Amino acid sequence: TQLLEQSPQFLSIQEGENLTVYCNSSSVFSSLQWYRQEPGEGPVLLVTVVTGGEVKKLKRLTFQFGDARKDSSLHITAAQPGDTGLYLCADLNNNAGNMLTFGGGTRLMVKP
Amino acid sequence: DSGVTQTPKHLITATGQRVTLRCSPRSGDLSVYWYQQSLDQGLQFLIQYYNGEERAKGNILERFSAQQFPDLHSELNLSSLELGDSALYFCASSVLETGSQYFGPGTRLTVL
């Protein structure tokens, strides 16, 4: 059974600061996805990465996929209060249906 | 708004009871997924249906069952409810059997 560990579990920062959160897997990812979930809502897909070493940018968010495809990081530049939420990494496994295996998440709070 | 709708938004019931959660996928999506999110277990995949057929099963208890109807909406039935079943239940949908999933706003179930 694949285990995804995310760190840190909680992060509280001031507006304008930079931050990095991490996701590590016990086995190679099929496809890695990052989601953001706000209170009272479902997760929203931010990015999908497939190739080892891949880097994707989404405005102030930079996603890196490790060369061995077992780890990933999400870096946010100049965080804003709107970035507050639960950040989840997930493995999308197409081998048996299309199931997502999620990490425990990093809960981010950005204070104005 | 992801286009996935779930009803009801909140549900409070007692131990031993049975409830039905309903999900309408995005227009045109053929796959429906159910996930459970609790504080201790995180977000966990339960089951996937594609065009009415079960495609993948995760950590779904025998007390739980689901189905997808000809109009593609889905229902998750939870019976003999226990306190530990209190959680957020999310439905997601995707166009095909594989591919990115779009999550609904969830149903919060409280078992007293």
PDB file of C-alpha atoms in Angstrom:
ATOM      1  CA  THR A   1       0.000   0.000   0.000  1.00  0.00           C
ATOM      2  CA  GLN A   2       1.398   3.355  -1.051  1.00  0.00           C
ATOM      3  CA  LEU A   3       1.926   5.909   1.725  1.00  0.00           C
ATOM      4  CA  LEU A   4       2.185   9.626   1.029  1.00  0.00           C
ATOM      5  CA  GLU A   5       3.684  11.823   3.708  1.00  0.00           C
ATOM      6  CA  GLN A   6       3.360  15.583   3.614  1.00  0.00           C
ATOM      7  CA  SER A   7       5.317  18.077   5.651  1.00  0.00           C
ATOM      8  CA  PRO A   8       4.890  20.236   7.498  1.00  0.00           C
ATOM      9  CA  GLN A   9       1.407  19.368   8.734  1.00  0.00           C
ATOM     10  CA  PHE A  10       0.712  22.973   9.710  1.00  0.00           C
ATOM     11  CA  LEU A  11       2.230  26.240   8.565  1.00  0.00           C
ATOM     12  CA  SER A  12       1.314  29.739   9.656  1.00  0.00           C
ATOM     13  CA  ILE A  13       3.072  32.637   7.959  1.00  0.00           C
ATOM     14  CA  GLN A  14       2.694  36.342   7.298  1.00  0.00           C
ATOM     15  CA  GLU A  15       1.551  37.757   3.992  1.00  0.00           C
ATOM     16  CA  GLY A  16       4.478  38.268   1.645  1.00  0.00           C
ATOM     17  CA  GLU A  17       6.603  35.404   2.945  1.00  0.00           C
ATOM     18  CA  ASN A  18       7.777  32.488   0.829  1.00  0.00           C
ATOM     19  CA  LEU A  19       7.152  28.856   1.753  1.00  0.00           C
ATOM     20  CA  THR A  20       7.765  25.319   0.590  1.00  0.00           C
ATOM     21  CA  VAL A  21       5.760  22.206   1.398  1.00  0.00           C
ATOM     22  CA  TYR A  22       6.796  18.662   0.647  1.00  0.00           C
ATOM     23  CA  CYS A  23       5.285  15.367  -0.404  1.00  0.00           C
ATOM     24  CA  ASN A  24       7.122  12.042  -0.175  1.00  0.00           C
ATOM     25  CA  SER A  25       5.901   8.674  -1.364  1.00  0.00           C
ATOM     26  CA  SER A  26       6.830   5.178  -0.246  1.00  0.00           C
ATOM     27  CA  SER A  27       6.727   4.116  -3.914  1.00  0.00           C
ATOM     28  CA  VAL A  28       7.043   5.683  -7.356  1.00  0.00           C
ATOM     29  CA  PHE A  29       4.160   7.913  -8.339  1.00  0.00           C
ATOM     30  CA  SER A  30       2.014   6.975 -11.322  1.00  0.00           C
ATOM     31  CA  SER A  31       1.027  10.620 -11.788  1.00  0.00           C
ATOM     32  CA  LEU A  32       1.376  13.231  -9.074  1.00  0.00           C
ATOM     33  CA  GLN A  33      -1.323  15.790  -8.531  1.00  0.00           C
ATOM     34  CA  TRP A  34      -1.520  18.739  -6.141  1.00  0.00           C
ATOM     35  CA  TYR A  35      -4.856  20.007  -4.839  1.00  0.00           C
ATOM     36  CA  ARG A  36      -5.966  22.909  -2.663  1.00  0.00           C
ATOM     37  CA  GLN A  37      -8.986  22.542  -0.425  1.00  0.00           C
ATOM     38  CA  GLU A  38     -10.694  25.469   1.269  1.00  0.00           C
ATOM     39  CA  PRO A  39     -12.969  25.048   4.292  1.00  0.00           C
ATOM     40  CA  GLY A  40     -16.401  23.728   3.349  1.00  0.00           C
ATOM     41  CA  GLU A  41     -15.381  22.884  -0.199  1.00  0.00           C
ATOM     42  CA  GLY A  42     -13.999  19.979  -2.160  1.00  0.00           C
ATOM     43  CA  PRO A  43     -10.385  19.747  -3.332  1.00  0.00           C
ATOM     44  CA  VAL A  44      -9.518  21.707  -6.454  1.00  0.00           C
ATOM     45  CA  LEU A  45      -6.845  20.410  -8.821  1.00  0.00           C
ATOM     46  CA  LEU A  46      -3.830  22.713  -9.161  1.00  0.00           C
ATOM     47  CA  VAL A  47      -1.432  20.696 -11.301  1.00  0.00           C
ATOM     48  CA  THR A  48      -0.538  17.268 -12.652  1.00  0.00           C
ATOM     49  CA  VAL A  49       3.095  16.199 -13.102  1.00  0.00           C
ATOM     50  CA  VAL A  50       4.180  12.981 -14.727  1.00  0.00           C
ATOM     51  CA  THR A  51       7.864  13.190 -15.722  1.00  0.00           C
ATOM     52  CA  GLY A  52      10.701  12.968 -13.204  1.00  0.00           C
ATOM     53  CA  GLY A  53      12.467  16.316 -12.792  1.00  0.00           C
ATOM     54  CA  GLU A  54       9.484  18.194 -14.173  1.00  0.00           C
ATOM     55  CA  VAL A  55       8.870  21.761 -12.981  1.00  0.00           C
ATOM     56  CA  LYS A  56       5.553  23.521 -13.471  1.00  0.00           C
ATOM     57  CA  LYS A  57       4.587  27.063 -12.570  1.00  0.00           C
ATOM     58  CA  LEU A  58       1.142  28.408 -11.837  1.00  0.00           C
ATOM     59  CA  LYS A  59       1.428  32.143 -11.125  1.00  0.00           C
ATOM     60  CA  ARG A  60       3.207  32.323  -7.743  1.00  0.00           C
ATOM     61  CA  LEU A  61       3.180  28.539  -7.262  1.00  0.00           C
ATOM     62  CA  THR A  62       6.078  26.372  -8.427  1.00  0.00           C
ATOM     63  CA  PHE A  63       5.750  22.591  -8.433  1.00  0.00           C
ATOM     64  CA  GLN A  64       8.786  20.306  -8.655  1.00  0.00           C
ATOM     65  CA  PHE A  65       8.760  16.574  -9.212  1.00  0.00           C
ATOM     66  CA  GLY A  66      11.773  14.601  -8.006  1.00  0.00           C
ATOM     67  CA  ASP A  67      13.984  12.821 -10.520  1.00  0.00           C
ATOM     68  CA  ALA A  68      13.109   9.442  -9.015  1.00  0.00           C
ATOM     69  CA  ARG A  69       9.389  10.314  -9.083  1.00  0.00           C
ATOM     70  CA  LYS A  70       9.000   9.619  -5.369  1.00  0.00           C
ATOM     71  CA  ASP A  71       8.888  13.149  -4.028  1.00  0.00           C
ATOM     72  CA  SER A  72       7.593  16.590  -4.860  1.00  0.00           C
ATOM     73  CA  SER A  73       7.603  20.119  -3.521  1.00  0.00           C
ATOM     74  CA  LEU A  74       5.292  23.079  -3.812  1.00  0.00           C
ATOM     75  CA  HIS A  75       6.831  26.525  -3.403  1.00  0.00           C
ATOM     76  CA  ILE A  76       4.703  29.633  -2.978  1.00  0.00           C
ATOM     77  CA  THR A  77       6.277  33.045  -3.512  1.00  0.00           C
ATOM     78  CA  ALA A  78       4.948  36.103  -1.703  1.00  0.00           C
ATOM     79  CA  ALA A  79       2.071  34.267  -0.063  1.00  0.00           C
ATOM     80  CA  GLN A  80      -1.299  36.004   0.145  1.00  0.00           C
ATOM     81  CA  PRO A  81      -4.257  35.393   2.476  1.00  0.00           C
ATOM     82  CA  GLY A  82      -6.095  33.855  -0.481  1.00  0.00           C
ATOM     83  CA  ASP A  83      -3.523  31.055  -0.485  1.00  0.00           C
ATOM     84  CA  THR A  84      -4.862  29.844   2.861  1.00  0.00           C
ATOM     85  CA  GLY A  85      -6.112  26.279   2.710  1.00  0.00           C
ATOM     86  CA  LEU A  86      -5.244  22.610   2.864  1.00  0.00           C
ATOM     87  CA  TYR A  87      -2.699  21.532   0.263  1.00  0.00           C
ATOM     88  CA  LEU A  88      -2.939  17.885  -0.706  1.00  0.00           C
ATOM     89  CA  CYS A  89      -0.682  15.800  -2.872  1.00  0.00           C
ATOM     90  CA  ALA A  90      -2.102  12.687  -4.501  1.00  0.00           C
ATOM     91  CA  ASP A  91      -1.099   9.785  -6.704  1.00  0.00           C
ATOM     92  CA  LEU A  92      -3.425   9.183  -9.635  1.00  0.00           C
ATOM     93  CA  ASN A  93      -3.261   5.473 -10.381  1.00  0.00           C
ATOM     94  CA  ASN A  94      -4.787   4.376 -13.659  1.00  0.00           C
ATOM     95  CA  ASN A  95      -3.780   0.730 -13.239  1.00  0.00           C
ATOM     96  CA  ALA A  96      -6.935  -0.143 -11.329  1.00  0.00           C
ATOM     97  CA  GLY A  97      -9.660   2.254 -12.257  1.00  0.00           C
ATOM     98  CA  ASN A  98      -8.707   5.859 -11.686  1.00  0.00           C
ATOM     99  CA  MET A  99      -8.209   6.096  -7.958  1.00  0.00           C
ATOM    100  CA  LEU A 100      -6.500   8.897  -6.080  1.00  0.00           C
ATOM    101  CA  THR A 101      -4.361   8.183  -3.044  1.00  0.00           C
ATOM    102  CA  PHE A 102      -3.954  11.316  -0.945  1.00  0.00           C
ATOM    103  CA  GLY A 103      -1.354  12.478   1.511  1.00  0.00           C
ATOM    104  CA  GLY A 104      -2.385  13.877   4.869  1.00  0.00           C
ATOM    105  CA  GLY A 105      -2.046  17.453   3.659  1.00  0.00           C
ATOM    106  CA  THR A 106      -0.382  20.663   4.771  1.00  0.00           C
ATOM    107  CA  ARG A 107      -2.699  23.179   6.373  1.00  0.00           C
ATOM    108  CA  LEU A 108      -1.495  26.665   5.446  1.00  0.00           C
ATOM    109  CA  MET A 109      -2.619  29.890   7.045  1.00  0.00           C
ATOM    110  CA  VAL A 110      -1.441  33.196   5.624  1.00  0.00           C
ATOM    111  CA  LYS A 111      -2.056  36.117   7.941  1.00  0.00           C
ATOM    112  CA  PRO A 112      -2.574  39.613   6.566  1.00  0.00           C
TER     113      PRO A 112
ATOM    114  CA  ASP B   1     -18.097  25.769  -8.866  1.00  0.00           C
ATOM    115  CA  SER B   2     -16.916  22.402 -10.222  1.00  0.00           C
ATOM    116  CA  GLY B   3     -20.307  21.487 -11.702  1.00  0.00           C
ATOM    117  CA  VAL B   4     -20.616  18.463  -9.408  1.00  0.00           C
ATOM    118  CA  THR B   5     -23.569  18.693  -7.044  1.00  0.00           C
ATOM    119  CA  GLN B   6     -24.102  16.794  -3.820  1.00  0.00           C
ATOM    120  CA  THR B   7     -27.110  16.579  -1.558  1.00  0.00           C
ATOM    121  CA  PRO B   8     -27.695  17.015   1.273  1.00  0.00           C
ATOM    122  CA  LYS B   9     -24.983  19.406   2.423  1.00  0.00           C
ATOM    123  CA  HIS B  10     -25.359  18.374   6.038  1.00  0.00           C
ATOM    124  CA  LEU B  11     -26.846  15.251   7.587  1.00  0.00           C
ATOM    125  CA  ILE B  12     -27.244  14.468  11.269  1.00  0.00           C
ATOM    126  CA  THR B  13     -28.413  11.031  12.295  1.00  0.00           C
ATOM    127  CA  ALA B  14     -28.139   8.453  15.043  1.00  0.00           C
ATOM    128  CA  THR B  15     -26.093   5.302  15.403  1.00  0.00           C
ATOM    129  CA  GLY B  16     -27.628   2.281  13.739  1.00  0.00           C
ATOM    130  CA  GLN B  17     -29.477   4.327  11.123  1.00  0.00           C
ATOM    131  CA  ARG B  18     -29.167   4.271   7.320  1.00  0.00           C
ATOM    132  CA  VAL B  19     -28.618   7.279   5.062  1.00  0.00           C
ATOM    133  CA  THR B  20     -28.312   7.937   1.340  1.00  0.00           C
ATOM    134  CA  LEU B  21     -26.019  10.547  -0.144  1.00  0.00           C
ATOM    135  CA  ARG B  22     -26.643  11.752  -3.667  1.00  0.00           C
ATOM    136  CA  CYS B  23     -24.279  13.022  -6.350  1.00  0.00           C
ATOM    137  CA  SER B  24     -24.861  14.501  -9.797  1.00  0.00           C
ATOM    138  CA  PRO B  25     -21.704  14.568 -11.932  1.00  0.00           C
ATOM    139  CA  ARG B  26     -20.692  17.341 -14.302  1.00  0.00           C
ATOM    140  CA  SER B  27     -22.637  17.340 -17.524  1.00  0.00           C
ATOM    141  CA  GLY B  28     -21.086  14.777 -19.857  1.00  0.00           C
ATOM    142  CA  ASP B  29     -18.953  13.026 -17.245  1.00  0.00           C
ATOM    143  CA  LEU B  30     -19.326   9.260 -17.211  1.00  0.00           C
ATOM    144  CA  SER B  31     -17.234   8.382 -14.135  1.00  0.00           C
ATOM    145  CA  VAL B  32     -18.250   9.031 -10.553  1.00  0.00           C
ATOM    146  CA  TYR B  33     -16.057   8.565  -7.499  1.00  0.00           C
ATOM    147  CA  TRP B  34     -16.775   8.605  -3.781  1.00  0.00           C
ATOM    148  CA  TYR B  35     -14.264   9.674  -1.123  1.00  0.00           C
ATOM    149  CA  GLN B  36     -14.404   9.924   2.657  1.00  0.00           C
ATOM    150  CA  GLN B  37     -12.509  12.618   4.564  1.00  0.00           C
ATOM    151  CA  SER B  38     -12.065  12.314   8.312  1.00  0.00           C
ATOM    152  CA  LEU B  39      -9.650  13.906  10.746  1.00  0.00           C
ATOM    153  CA  ASP B  40      -7.843  10.676  11.575  1.00  0.00           C
ATOM    154  CA  GLN B  41      -7.855   8.961   8.158  1.00  0.00           C
ATOM    155  CA  GLY B  42      -7.579  11.921   5.817  1.00  0.00           C
ATOM    156  CA  LEU B  43      -9.109  11.763   2.342  1.00  0.00           C
ATOM    157  CA  GLN B  44      -9.680   8.158   1.243  1.00  0.00           C
ATOM    158  CA  PHE B  45     -11.003   6.670  -1.978  1.00  0.00           C
ATOM    159  CA  LEU B  46     -14.088   4.520  -1.558  1.00  0.00           C
ATOM    160  CA  ILE B  47     -15.372   3.460  -4.964  1.00  0.00           C
ATOM    161  CA  GLN B  48     -15.549   4.388  -8.672  1.00  0.00           C
ATOM    162  CA  TYR B  49     -18.334   3.838 -11.187  1.00  0.00           C
ATOM    163  CA  TYR B  50     -18.027   4.285 -14.931  1.00  0.00           C
ATOM    164  CA  ASN B  51     -21.181   4.453 -17.030  1.00  0.00           C
ATOM    165  CA  GLY B  52     -23.108   2.421 -14.480  1.00  0.00           C
ATOM    166  CA  GLU B  53     -20.479  -0.231 -13.838  1.00  0.00           C
ATOM    167  CA  GLU B  54     -18.232  -0.540 -10.794  1.00  0.00           C
ATOM    168  CA  ARG B  55     -14.608   0.050 -11.873  1.00  0.00           C
ATOM    169  CA  ALA B  56     -12.509   0.280  -8.736  1.00  0.00           C
ATOM    170  CA  LYS B  57     -12.955  -0.298  -5.044  1.00  0.00           C
ATOM    171  CA  GLY B  58     -10.945   1.190  -2.206  1.00  0.00           C
ATOM    172  CA  ASN B  59     -11.359   1.083   1.541  1.00  0.00           C
ATOM    173  CA  ILE B  60     -15.124   0.853   1.488  1.00  0.00           C
ATOM    174  CA  LEU B  61     -16.805  -0.909   4.392  1.00  0.00           C
ATOM    175  CA  GLU B  62     -19.285  -3.716   3.758  1.00  0.00           C
ATOM    176  CA  ARG B  63     -21.942  -1.559   5.440  1.00  0.00           C
ATOM    177  CA  PHE B  64     -21.514   0.935   2.615  1.00  0.00           C
ATOM    178  CA  SER B  65     -22.742   0.482  -0.928  1.00  0.00           C
ATOM    179  CA  ALA B  66     -23.059   2.645  -3.998  1.00  0.00           C
ATOM    180  CA  GLN B  67     -24.590   2.624  -7.421  1.00  0.00           C
ATOM    181  CA  GLN B  68     -24.679   4.745 -10.552  1.00  0.00           C
ATOM    182  CA  PHE B  69     -27.995   5.119 -12.336  1.00  0.00           C
ATOM    183  CA  PRO B  70     -28.737   5.331 -16.090  1.00  0.00           C
ATOM    184  CA  ASP B  71     -28.905   9.130 -15.864  1.00  0.00           C
ATOM    185  CA  LEU B  72     -25.343   8.908 -14.400  1.00  0.00           C
ATOM    186  CA  HIS B  73     -26.167  10.284 -10.969  1.00  0.00           C
ATOM    187  CA  SER B  74     -24.856   8.202  -8.096  1.00  0.00           C
ATOM    188  CA  GLU B  75     -25.933   7.355  -4.586  1.00  0.00           C
ATOM    189  CA  LEU B  76     -23.833   6.223  -1.634  1.00  0.00           C
ATOM    190  CA  ASN B  77     -25.754   4.223   0.960  1.00  0.00           C
ATOM    191  CA  LEU B  78     -24.391   3.993   4.485  1.00  0.00           C
ATOM    192  CA  SER B  79     -26.082   1.589   6.881  1.00  0.00           C
ATOM    193  CA  SER B  80     -25.753   0.516  10.530  1.00  0.00           C
ATOM    194  CA  LEU B  81     -24.044   3.818  11.126  1.00  0.00           C
ATOM    195  CA  GLU B  82     -21.400   4.135  13.809  1.00  0.00           C
ATOM    196  CA  LEU B  83     -19.907   7.198  15.480  1.00  0.00           C
ATOM    197  CA  GLY B  84     -16.734   6.678  13.465  1.00  0.00           C
ATOM    198  CA  ASP B  85     -18.624   7.127  10.195  1.00  0.00           C
ATOM    199  CA  SER B  86     -18.915  10.840  10.936  1.00  0.00           C
ATOM    200  CA  ALA B  87     -16.967  12.497   8.137  1.00  0.00           C
ATOM    201  CA  LEU B  88     -17.129  14.545   4.980  1.00  0.00           C
ATOM    202  CA  TYR B  89     -18.159  12.505   1.956  1.00  0.00           C
ATOM    203  CA  PHE B  90     -17.083  13.829  -1.412  1.00  0.00           C
ATOM    204  CA  CYS B  91     -18.205  12.865  -4.854  1.00  0.00           C
ATOM    205  CA  ALA B  92     -16.017  13.544  -7.866  1.00  0.00           C
ATOM    206  CA  SER B  93     -16.496  13.006 -11.573  1.00  0.00           C
ATOM    207  CA  SER B  94     -14.400  12.707 -14.711  1.00  0.00           C
ATOM    208  CA  VAL B  95     -15.223  12.611 -18.364  1.00  0.00           C
ATOM    209  CA  LEU B  96     -13.914   9.131 -19.027  1.00  0.00           C
ATOM    210  CA  GLU B  97     -12.776   6.119 -17.055  1.00  0.00           C
ATOM    211  CA  THR B  98      -9.449   7.877 -16.448  1.00  0.00           C
ATOM    212  CA  GLY B  99      -8.361  11.492 -16.248  1.00  0.00           C
ATOM    213  CA  SER B 100      -8.681  14.445 -13.920  1.00  0.00           C
ATOM    214  CA  GLN B 101     -11.384  14.393 -11.303  1.00  0.00           C
ATOM    215  CA  TYR B 102     -13.597  17.309 -10.278  1.00  0.00           C
ATOM    216  CA  PHE B 103     -14.881  17.306  -6.726  1.00  0.00           C
ATOM    217  CA  GLY B 104     -18.250  18.344  -5.393  1.00  0.00           C
ATOM    218  CA  PRO B 105     -18.719  20.430  -2.227  1.00  0.00           C
ATOM    219  CA  GLY B 106     -19.268  17.367  -0.044  1.00  0.00           C
ATOM    220  CA  THR B 107     -21.845  16.110   2.422  1.00  0.00           C
ATOM    221  CA  ARG B 108     -21.001  16.438   6.097  1.00  0.00           C
ATOM    222  CA  LEU B 109     -22.359  13.444   7.991  1.00  0.00           C
ATOM    223  CA  THR B 110     -22.624  13.572  11.757  1.00  0.00           C
ATOM    224  CA  VAL B 111     -23.566  10.390  13.605  1.00  0.00           C
ATOM    225  CA  LEU B 112     -24.691  10.971  17.187  1.00  0.00           C
TER     226      LEU B 112
END
